[in-house]
Amino acid sequence: MRGDSASMKVLRPATADEAVRMYARAPKALPVAGGTDVMVLWNAGLLNGRVVLDLWGVEEWRKIRVRKDGILIGALATHARLREHPAIREKFPLLSEACATVGAEQIQNRGTIGGNVANASPAGDTFPALAVYEAVVHVASAKGRRTLPLSQVFAGVKKTALAPGELIEAIFLPMLPRRPDRRVFRKVGQRAAQTISKTVGAAVLFLNKDGTVEELRVAFGSVAPTVRRLRAAEDALKGRLLTAASAEEACGLIERDISPIDDMRSTREYRLRVTRNILRAFLWS
Ligand SMILES: Cc1cc2nc3c(=O)[nH]c(=O)nc-3n(C[C@H](O)[C@H](O)[C@H](O)COP(=O)(O)OP(=O)(O)OC[C@H]3O[C@@H](n4cnc5c(N)ncnc54)[C@H](O)[C@@H]3O)c2cc1C
């Protein structure tokens, strides 16, 4: 069956308060931001007769606010804006780089960061960057507002820990203490555009003056039900010099944090090997 918009009831809030109030009154409504994920459901006729909460008109959730302590990104900021935004490119370049790999131009023009997070795909391409930058997700409902660290937002494959009636209104990226000595974003898929990641990773590395590791933050997606920080590898390198041996030791620990599967896009073996290769090249090349 095709999507039939005539049978859909569309609620169109213009402000954040209106959005949460409308959602409280129509708890079965499906929130829609850019609609790039939702349109797949619409195309298949799965939204016929449904109530849809169209968030696109909520201007305050479109804003990107640069503050001293970080950048507050409105949930409706599109991948195209995040790809181009000067302050994001300067302070949080891994996020710009990630957004530039989401789908292709059309998806980047419509797809939003809030929609990406709320969709909670294991392969969400912005998540490794958000995990490395220790993003904090701001949510709102008619009952009030709260914040959750990104690590507490994902509850499983395509599942979030948002309570009924909650909408994502923004994502906060706290400023890093200084510019990292190294960074990397890598997405590996079947082709360059319109591809779902087989593995996708981001990392930043801070070195002490004597060349030892002050802090490593590394996260991968598509290799577990939700994005994962590679904590065992991070901890193993703290305070140590990067050498072929220490990098190899860290690479040997990745299975403590990730558990890739075989599926239609790739195999567990390939995902493990490529994830390890990306980490090794970042640490020791
Ligand atoms: C052809 C194609 C290619 C794609 N390629 C990629 C890719 O390479 N990488 C990638 O990561 N993703 C990809 N996607 C998925 C999608 O484009 C992204 O996840 C996008 O960021 C979703 O944002 P949206 O605003 O379009 O979300 P929508 O489709 O509007 O919504 C997605 C989900 O989030 C919910 N939602 C949206 N906004 C909110 C909010 N503020 N609060 C609470 N819930 C909300 C909706 O109810 C829905 O469940 C692709 C999709 C398509 C169709």
mmCIF file of C-alpha atoms and ligand atoms in Angstrom:
data_model
loop_
_atom_site.group_PDB
_atom_site.id
_atom_site.type_symbol
_atom_site.label_atom_id
_atom_site.label_comp_id
_atom_site.label_asym_id
_atom_site.label_seq_id
_atom_site.Cartn_x
_atom_site.Cartn_y
_atom_site.Cartn_z
ATOM 1 C CA MET A 1 0.000 0.000 0.000
ATOM 2 C CA ARG A 2 1.267 3.561 -0.750
ATOM 3 C CA GLY A 3 1.387 6.433 1.723
ATOM 4 C CA ASP A 4 -1.899 8.301 1.833
ATOM 5 C CA SER A 5 -1.378 11.762 3.330
ATOM 6 C CA ALA A 6 -5.116 12.512 3.231
ATOM 7 C CA SER A 7 -5.686 9.940 5.989
ATOM 8 C CA MET A 8 -2.917 11.317 8.203
ATOM 9 C CA LYS A 9 -3.605 13.929 10.853
ATOM 10 C CA VAL A 10 -0.696 16.349 11.062
ATOM 11 C CA LEU A 11 -0.057 18.490 14.164
ATOM 12 C CA ARG A 12 2.142 21.518 13.442
ATOM 13 C CA PRO A 13 3.551 23.209 16.558
ATOM 14 C CA ALA A 14 5.403 26.506 16.070
ATOM 15 C CA THR A 15 7.127 26.619 19.456
ATOM 16 C CA ALA A 16 8.778 24.134 21.804
ATOM 17 C CA ASP A 17 6.051 24.588 24.414
ATOM 18 C CA GLU A 18 3.377 23.928 21.818
ATOM 19 C CA ALA A 19 5.251 20.820 20.639
ATOM 20 C CA VAL A 20 5.429 19.227 24.096
ATOM 21 C CA ARG A 21 1.832 20.170 24.921
ATOM 22 C CA MET A 22 0.514 18.744 21.638
ATOM 23 C CA TYR A 23 2.542 15.570 22.205
ATOM 24 C CA ALA A 24 1.128 15.225 25.744
ATOM 25 C CA ARG A 25 -2.385 15.495 24.331
ATOM 26 C CA ALA A 26 -1.676 13.056 21.483
ATOM 27 C CA PRO A 27 0.805 10.547 22.996
ATOM 28 C CA LYS A 28 0.404 8.128 20.076
ATOM 29 C CA ALA A 29 1.536 10.785 17.574
ATOM 30 C CA LEU A 30 4.746 10.074 15.673
ATOM 31 C CA PRO A 31 7.243 12.956 15.889
ATOM 32 C CA VAL A 32 8.737 13.917 12.525
ATOM 33 C CA ALA A 33 11.713 16.219 12.030
ATOM 34 C CA GLY A 34 13.345 16.030 8.574
ATOM 35 C CA GLY A 35 11.325 12.921 7.793
ATOM 36 C CA THR A 36 14.165 11.059 6.052
ATOM 37 C CA ASP A 37 13.668 7.968 8.187
ATOM 38 C CA VAL A 38 9.951 8.443 8.637
ATOM 39 C CA MET A 39 9.308 8.811 4.886
ATOM 40 C CA VAL A 40 10.290 5.173 4.470
ATOM 41 C CA LEU A 41 7.369 4.253 6.737
ATOM 42 C CA TRP A 42 5.118 6.692 4.886
ATOM 43 C CA ASN A 43 6.088 5.215 1.523
ATOM 44 C CA ALA A 44 5.176 1.770 2.763
ATOM 45 C CA GLY A 45 1.733 3.030 3.827
ATOM 46 C CA LEU A 46 2.544 2.467 7.512
ATOM 47 C CA LEU A 47 1.523 5.977 8.528
ATOM 48 C CA ASN A 48 -1.900 5.907 6.936
ATOM 49 C CA GLY A 49 -4.422 7.025 9.531
ATOM 50 C CA ARG A 50 -1.665 8.010 11.998
ATOM 51 C CA VAL A 51 -1.264 11.274 13.857
ATOM 52 C CA VAL A 52 2.037 12.943 13.010
ATOM 53 C CA LEU A 53 3.732 15.651 15.089
ATOM 54 C CA ASP A 54 5.603 17.738 12.537
ATOM 55 C CA LEU A 55 8.440 19.482 14.408
ATOM 56 C CA TRP A 56 9.891 21.264 11.364
ATOM 57 C CA GLY A 57 8.299 24.629 12.277
ATOM 58 C CA VAL A 58 9.801 24.826 15.793
ATOM 59 C CA GLU A 59 12.325 27.577 15.016
ATOM 60 C CA GLU A 60 13.979 27.578 18.458
ATOM 61 C CA TRP A 61 15.096 23.954 17.930
ATOM 62 C CA ARG A 62 16.887 24.969 14.739
ATOM 63 C CA LYS A 63 19.369 27.278 16.486
ATOM 64 C CA ILE A 64 23.051 26.510 17.055
ATOM 65 C CA ARG A 65 24.316 28.487 20.047
ATOM 66 C CA VAL A 66 28.049 28.887 20.585
ATOM 67 C CA ARG A 67 28.767 29.391 24.298
ATOM 68 C CA LYS A 68 31.951 29.643 26.342
ATOM 69 C CA ASP A 69 31.466 26.160 27.784
ATOM 70 C CA GLY A 70 30.349 24.447 24.582
ATOM 71 C CA ILE A 71 27.963 24.452 21.639
ATOM 72 C CA LEU A 72 24.249 23.817 22.043
ATOM 73 C CA ILE A 73 22.909 22.322 18.826
ATOM 74 C CA GLY A 74 19.148 22.500 18.305
ATOM 75 C CA ALA A 75 17.635 19.107 17.507
ATOM 76 C CA LEU A 76 16.447 20.363 14.107
ATOM 77 C CA ALA A 77 19.933 21.350 12.904
ATOM 78 C CA THR A 78 20.457 19.477 9.652
ATOM 79 C CA HIS A 79 23.519 17.477 8.709
ATOM 80 C CA ALA A 80 24.211 20.048 5.959
ATOM 81 C CA ARG A 81 24.339 22.880 8.508
ATOM 82 C CA LEU A 82 26.542 20.927 10.889
ATOM 83 C CA ARG A 83 28.810 20.010 7.988
ATOM 84 C CA GLU A 84 29.311 23.698 7.153
ATOM 85 C CA HIS A 85 28.982 25.505 10.493
ATOM 86 C CA PRO A 86 32.268 27.400 11.170
ATOM 87 C CA ALA A 87 32.301 26.910 14.965
ATOM 88 C CA ILE A 88 31.432 23.215 14.709
ATOM 89 C CA ARG A 89 34.118 22.751 12.066
ATOM 90 C CA GLU A 90 36.646 24.477 14.279
ATOM 91 C CA LYS A 91 35.768 23.063 17.697
ATOM 92 C CA PHE A 92 34.095 19.734 16.869
ATOM 93 C CA PRO A 93 35.396 18.790 13.419
ATOM 94 C CA LEU A 94 34.644 15.079 13.855
ATOM 95 C CA LEU A 95 30.935 15.907 13.918
ATOM 96 C CA SER A 96 31.169 17.987 10.708
ATOM 97 C CA GLU A 97 33.103 15.185 9.060
ATOM 98 C CA ALA A 98 30.522 12.622 10.167
ATOM 99 C CA CYS A 99 27.578 14.716 8.954
ATOM 100 C CA ALA A 100 29.258 15.028 5.542
ATOM 101 C CA THR A 101 29.023 11.226 5.176
ATOM 102 C CA VAL A 102 25.339 10.816 6.063
ATOM 103 C CA GLY A 103 23.445 9.549 2.998
ATOM 104 C CA ALA A 104 24.134 12.110 0.299
ATOM 105 C CA GLU A 105 23.338 15.803 -0.276
ATOM 106 C CA GLN A 106 19.536 15.353 -0.252
ATOM 107 C CA ILE A 107 19.515 13.445 3.052
ATOM 108 C CA GLN A 108 21.988 15.925 4.597
ATOM 109 C CA ASN A 109 19.732 18.838 3.593
ATOM 110 C CA ARG A 110 16.699 17.397 5.370
ATOM 111 C CA GLY A 111 17.975 14.929 7.986
ATOM 112 C CA THR A 112 18.502 16.350 11.478
ATOM 113 C CA ILE A 113 20.824 15.547 14.353
ATOM 114 C CA GLY A 114 17.834 15.060 16.681
ATOM 115 C CA GLY A 115 16.251 12.622 14.219
ATOM 116 C CA ASN A 116 19.523 10.747 13.889
ATOM 117 C CA VAL A 117 19.799 10.293 17.666
ATOM 118 C CA ALA A 118 16.099 9.515 18.201
ATOM 119 C CA ASN A 119 16.231 6.895 15.452
ATOM 120 C CA ALA A 120 18.941 5.072 17.485
ATOM 121 C CA SER A 121 20.228 2.961 14.617
ATOM 122 C CA PRO A 122 23.347 0.964 15.565
ATOM 123 C CA ALA A 123 24.867 2.518 12.416
ATOM 124 C CA GLY A 124 24.072 6.183 13.160
ATOM 125 C CA ASP A 125 27.074 7.959 11.682
ATOM 126 C CA THR A 126 27.109 10.936 14.040
ATOM 127 C CA PHE A 127 27.227 8.792 17.195
ATOM 128 C CA PRO A 128 30.970 8.008 17.427
ATOM 129 C CA ALA A 129 31.757 11.740 17.183
ATOM 130 C CA LEU A 130 29.035 12.575 19.720
ATOM 131 C CA ALA A 131 30.381 9.844 22.044
ATOM 132 C CA VAL A 132 33.968 11.086 21.770
ATOM 133 C CA TYR A 133 32.835 14.657 22.458
ATOM 134 C CA GLU A 134 30.758 13.390 25.427
ATOM 135 C CA ALA A 135 27.539 14.936 24.163
ATOM 136 C CA VAL A 136 24.672 15.665 26.510
ATOM 137 C CA VAL A 137 21.145 15.306 25.148
ATOM 138 C CA HIS A 138 18.495 17.828 26.249
ATOM 139 C CA VAL A 139 14.947 16.521 26.276
ATOM 140 C CA ALA A 140 11.639 18.226 27.002
ATOM 141 C CA SER A 141 8.129 17.073 27.791
ATOM 142 C CA ALA A 142 5.003 18.669 29.221
ATOM 143 C CA LYS A 143 6.358 17.567 32.645
ATOM 144 C CA GLY A 144 9.597 19.529 32.271
ATOM 145 C CA ARG A 145 13.127 19.297 30.957
ATOM 146 C CA ARG A 146 16.092 17.024 31.709
ATOM 147 C CA THR A 147 19.504 16.166 30.324
ATOM 148 C CA LEU A 148 21.037 12.752 29.651
ATOM 149 C CA PRO A 149 24.589 11.856 28.699
ATOM 150 C CA LEU A 150 24.573 10.309 25.218
ATOM 151 C CA SER A 151 25.669 6.987 26.748
ATOM 152 C CA GLN A 152 22.319 6.819 28.586
ATOM 153 C CA VAL A 153 20.155 7.723 25.577
ATOM 154 C CA PHE A 154 20.526 4.488 23.605
ATOM 155 C CA ALA A 155 18.693 1.524 25.096
ATOM 156 C CA GLY A 156 19.284 -0.952 22.257
ATOM 157 C CA VAL A 157 18.819 -1.365 18.523
ATOM 158 C CA LYS A 158 16.458 1.459 17.456
ATOM 159 C CA LYS A 159 15.466 2.025 21.097
ATOM 160 C CA THR A 160 16.020 5.093 23.223
ATOM 161 C CA ALA A 161 15.593 5.711 26.922
ATOM 162 C CA LEU A 162 13.303 8.690 26.238
ATOM 163 C CA ALA A 163 10.200 8.568 28.430
ATOM 164 C CA PRO A 164 6.740 8.779 26.849
ATOM 165 C CA GLY A 165 6.023 12.379 25.828
ATOM 166 C CA GLU A 166 9.697 13.367 25.661
ATOM 167 C CA LEU A 167 11.195 15.080 22.637
ATOM 168 C CA ILE A 168 14.852 15.831 21.972
ATOM 169 C CA GLU A 169 15.294 19.579 21.877
ATOM 170 C CA ALA A 170 19.071 19.974 21.699
ATOM 171 C CA ILE A 171 22.437 18.313 21.936
ATOM 172 C CA PHE A 172 25.199 19.976 23.927
ATOM 173 C CA LEU A 173 28.875 19.461 23.130
ATOM 174 C CA PRO A 174 31.129 20.589 26.002
ATOM 175 C CA MET A 175 34.296 22.402 24.867
ATOM 176 C CA LEU A 176 37.405 20.226 24.941
ATOM 177 C CA PRO A 177 40.158 21.405 27.314
ATOM 178 C CA ARG A 178 42.369 22.092 24.275
ATOM 179 C CA ARG A 179 42.785 21.105 20.647
ATOM 180 C CA PRO A 180 43.574 17.368 20.453
ATOM 181 C CA ASP A 181 46.995 16.384 19.137
ATOM 182 C CA ARG A 182 45.338 13.936 16.745
ATOM 183 C CA ARG A 183 41.854 13.139 15.565
ATOM 184 C CA VAL A 184 40.234 10.772 13.118
ATOM 185 C CA PHE A 185 36.809 10.012 11.679
ATOM 186 C CA ARG A 186 36.408 6.967 9.445
ATOM 187 C CA LYS A 187 33.283 5.485 7.909
ATOM 188 C CA VAL A 188 33.590 2.222 6.041
ATOM 189 C CA GLY A 189 30.710 1.178 3.815
ATOM 190 C CA GLN A 190 30.059 -0.464 0.485
ATOM 191 C CA ARG A 191 30.605 2.818 -1.367
ATOM 192 C CA ALA A 192 31.237 6.496 -0.664
ATOM 193 C CA ALA A 193 27.648 7.832 -0.512
ATOM 194 C CA GLN A 194 24.182 6.473 0.372
ATOM 195 C CA THR A 195 25.738 3.677 2.325
ATOM 196 C CA ILE A 196 25.112 2.244 5.756
ATOM 197 C CA SER A 197 28.307 1.819 7.760
ATOM 198 C CA LYS A 198 29.930 -1.561 8.225
ATOM 199 C CA THR A 199 32.000 0.160 10.882
ATOM 200 C CA VAL A 200 32.255 3.849 11.740
ATOM 201 C CA GLY A 201 34.654 5.379 14.224
ATOM 202 C CA ALA A 202 35.925 8.614 15.694
ATOM 203 C CA ALA A 203 38.803 9.367 18.053
ATOM 204 C CA VAL A 204 40.743 12.170 19.660
ATOM 205 C CA LEU A 205 44.139 11.861 21.305
ATOM 206 C CA PHE A 206 45.782 14.218 23.801
ATOM 207 C CA LEU A 207 49.500 13.721 24.412
ATOM 208 C CA ASN A 208 51.578 14.886 27.370
ATOM 209 C CA LYS A 209 54.714 16.954 26.721
ATOM 210 C CA ASP A 210 56.860 13.819 27.099
ATOM 211 C CA GLY A 211 54.878 12.071 24.344
ATOM 212 C CA THR A 212 52.915 9.761 26.656
ATOM 213 C CA VAL A 213 49.149 9.478 26.297
ATOM 214 C CA GLU A 214 47.268 11.991 28.419
ATOM 215 C CA GLU A 215 43.842 10.932 27.154
ATOM 216 C CA LEU A 216 42.494 8.803 24.320
ATOM 217 C CA ARG A 217 38.808 8.878 23.479
ATOM 218 C CA VAL A 218 37.667 6.456 20.805
ATOM 219 C CA ALA A 219 34.186 5.266 19.825
ATOM 220 C CA PHE A 220 32.800 2.986 17.125
ATOM 221 C CA GLY A 221 29.356 2.363 15.685
ATOM 222 C CA SER A 222 27.866 -0.559 13.705
ATOM 223 C CA VAL A 223 29.868 -3.000 15.828
ATOM 224 C CA ALA A 224 27.440 -3.423 18.751
ATOM 225 C CA PRO A 225 23.730 -2.726 19.323
ATOM 226 C CA THR A 226 24.615 0.871 20.218
ATOM 227 C CA VAL A 227 27.660 3.108 19.784
ATOM 228 C CA ARG A 228 30.513 2.099 22.087
ATOM 229 C CA ARG A 229 33.522 3.847 23.597
ATOM 230 C CA LEU A 230 36.503 1.494 23.504
ATOM 231 C CA ARG A 231 37.188 1.964 27.213
ATOM 232 C CA ALA A 232 39.592 -0.963 27.629
ATOM 233 C CA ALA A 233 41.845 0.350 24.842
ATOM 234 C CA GLU A 234 41.547 3.913 26.183
ATOM 235 C CA ASP A 235 42.518 2.869 29.714
ATOM 236 C CA ALA A 236 45.349 0.590 28.588
ATOM 237 C CA LEU A 237 47.185 3.461 26.901
ATOM 238 C CA LYS A 238 46.827 6.110 29.585
ATOM 239 C CA GLY A 239 50.246 7.435 30.631
ATOM 240 C CA ARG A 240 52.120 5.237 28.149
ATOM 241 C CA LEU A 241 54.177 5.966 25.095
ATOM 242 C CA LEU A 242 52.639 5.019 21.771
ATOM 243 C CA THR A 243 54.734 2.290 20.227
ATOM 244 C CA ALA A 244 53.957 -0.510 17.820
ATOM 245 C CA ALA A 245 53.647 -2.813 20.850
ATOM 246 C CA SER A 246 51.385 -0.589 22.986
ATOM 247 C CA ALA A 247 49.146 0.193 19.980
ATOM 248 C CA GLU A 248 48.866 -3.530 19.219
ATOM 249 C CA GLU A 249 48.014 -4.257 22.842
ATOM 250 C CA ALA A 250 45.197 -1.665 22.714
ATOM 251 C CA CYS A 251 43.914 -3.106 19.427
ATOM 252 C CA GLY A 252 43.818 -6.522 21.069
ATOM 253 C CA LEU A 253 41.379 -5.215 23.687
ATOM 254 C CA ILE A 254 38.613 -3.940 21.422
ATOM 255 C CA GLU A 255 36.433 -7.014 21.854
ATOM 256 C CA ARG A 256 36.023 -6.087 25.509
ATOM 257 C CA ASP A 257 33.749 -3.270 24.321
ATOM 258 C CA ILE A 258 32.320 -4.286 20.961
ATOM 259 C CA SER A 259 30.564 -7.370 19.645
ATOM 260 C CA PRO A 260 29.973 -7.084 15.901
ATOM 261 C CA ILE A 261 27.566 -9.449 14.169
ATOM 262 C CA ASP A 262 27.262 -11.041 10.731
ATOM 263 C CA ASP A 263 24.456 -9.429 8.762
ATOM 264 C CA MET A 264 23.484 -8.567 5.187
ATOM 265 C CA ARG A 265 26.042 -5.732 5.077
ATOM 266 C CA SER A 266 29.130 -7.387 6.506
ATOM 267 C CA THR A 267 30.606 -10.053 8.731
ATOM 268 C CA ARG A 268 31.725 -10.006 12.322
ATOM 269 C CA GLU A 269 35.265 -10.898 11.204
ATOM 270 C CA TYR A 270 35.477 -8.054 8.660
ATOM 271 C CA ARG A 271 34.105 -5.500 11.102
ATOM 272 C CA LEU A 272 36.573 -6.532 13.811
ATOM 273 C CA ARG A 273 39.520 -6.494 11.437
ATOM 274 C CA VAL A 274 38.704 -3.104 9.900
ATOM 275 C CA THR A 275 37.905 -1.527 13.274
ATOM 276 C CA ARG A 276 41.270 -2.758 14.559
ATOM 277 C CA ASN A 277 43.033 -1.469 11.444
ATOM 278 C CA ILE A 278 41.498 2.003 11.840
ATOM 279 C CA LEU A 279 42.570 2.144 15.493
ATOM 280 C CA ARG A 280 46.061 0.852 14.748
ATOM 281 C CA ALA A 281 46.591 3.384 11.942
ATOM 282 C CA PHE A 282 45.423 6.174 14.246
ATOM 283 C CA LEU A 283 47.703 5.202 17.116
ATOM 284 C CA TRP A 284 50.763 4.060 15.229
ATOM 285 C CA SER A 285 51.373 4.889 11.614
HETATM 286 C C1 LIG B 1 18.501 7.118 1.631
HETATM 287 C C2 LIG B 1 18.873 7.272 3.079
HETATM 288 C C3 LIG B 1 20.208 7.296 3.442
HETATM 289 C C4 LIG B 1 20.584 7.450 4.785
HETATM 290 N N1 LIG B 1 21.906 7.437 5.085
HETATM 291 C C5 LIG B 1 22.283 7.573 6.389
HETATM 292 C C6 LIG B 1 23.675 7.544 6.735
HETATM 293 O O1 LIG B 1 24.570 7.424 5.887
HETATM 294 N N2 LIG B 1 24.006 7.672 8.051
HETATM 295 C C7 LIG B 1 23.059 7.817 9.035
HETATM 296 O O2 LIG B 1 23.411 7.933 10.205
HETATM 297 N N3 LIG B 1 21.737 7.833 8.732
HETATM 298 C C8 LIG B 1 21.326 7.723 7.441
HETATM 299 N N4 LIG B 1 19.994 7.721 7.111
HETATM 300 C C9 LIG B 1 19.004 7.847 8.195
HETATM 301 C C10 LIG B 1 18.469 9.294 8.411
HETATM 302 O O3 LIG B 1 18.609 10.073 7.274
HETATM 303 C C11 LIG B 1 19.166 9.991 9.584
HETATM 304 O O4 LIG B 1 19.030 9.207 10.754
HETATM 305 C C12 LIG B 1 18.593 11.381 9.845
HETATM 306 O O5 LIG B 1 19.468 12.109 10.671
HETATM 307 C C13 LIG B 1 17.225 11.315 10.483
HETATM 308 O O6 LIG B 1 16.814 12.643 10.763
HETATM 309 P P1 LIG B 1 15.365 13.145 10.376
HETATM 310 O O7 LIG B 1 15.251 14.523 10.884
HETATM 311 O O8 LIG B 1 15.104 12.956 8.922
HETATM 312 O O9 LIG B 1 14.482 12.133 11.233
HETATM 313 P P2 LIG B 1 12.950 11.727 11.039
HETATM 314 O O10 LIG B 1 12.831 10.781 9.900
HETATM 315 O O11 LIG B 1 12.082 12.905 11.042
HETATM 316 O O12 LIG B 1 12.739 10.928 12.414
HETATM 317 C C14 LIG B 1 13.516 9.791 12.742
HETATM 318 C C15 LIG B 1 13.019 9.197 14.068
HETATM 319 O O13 LIG B 1 13.299 10.098 15.127
HETATM 320 C C16 LIG B 1 12.097 10.553 15.763
HETATM 321 N N5 LIG B 1 12.354 11.979 16.019
HETATM 322 C C17 LIG B 1 12.766 12.910 15.113
HETATM 323 N N6 LIG B 1 13.036 14.078 15.725
HETATM 324 C C18 LIG B 1 12.795 13.880 17.046
HETATM 325 C C19 LIG B 1 12.936 14.719 18.201
HETATM 326 N N7 LIG B 1 13.364 15.979 18.134
HETATM 327 N N8 LIG B 1 12.618 14.182 19.417
HETATM 328 C C20 LIG B 1 12.202 12.890 19.520
HETATM 329 N N9 LIG B 1 12.057 12.053 18.453
HETATM 330 C C21 LIG B 1 12.362 12.540 17.236
HETATM 331 C C22 LIG B 1 10.988 10.220 14.809
HETATM 332 O O14 LIG B 1 9.768 9.944 15.476
HETATM 333 C C23 LIG B 1 11.522 8.975 14.120
HETATM 334 O O15 LIG B 1 11.309 7.851 14.930
HETATM 335 C C24 LIG B 1 19.575 7.570 5.785
HETATM 336 C C25 LIG B 1 18.228 7.562 5.412
HETATM 337 C C26 LIG B 1 17.865 7.414 4.093
HETATM 338 C C27 LIG B 1 16.409 7.400 3.724
#
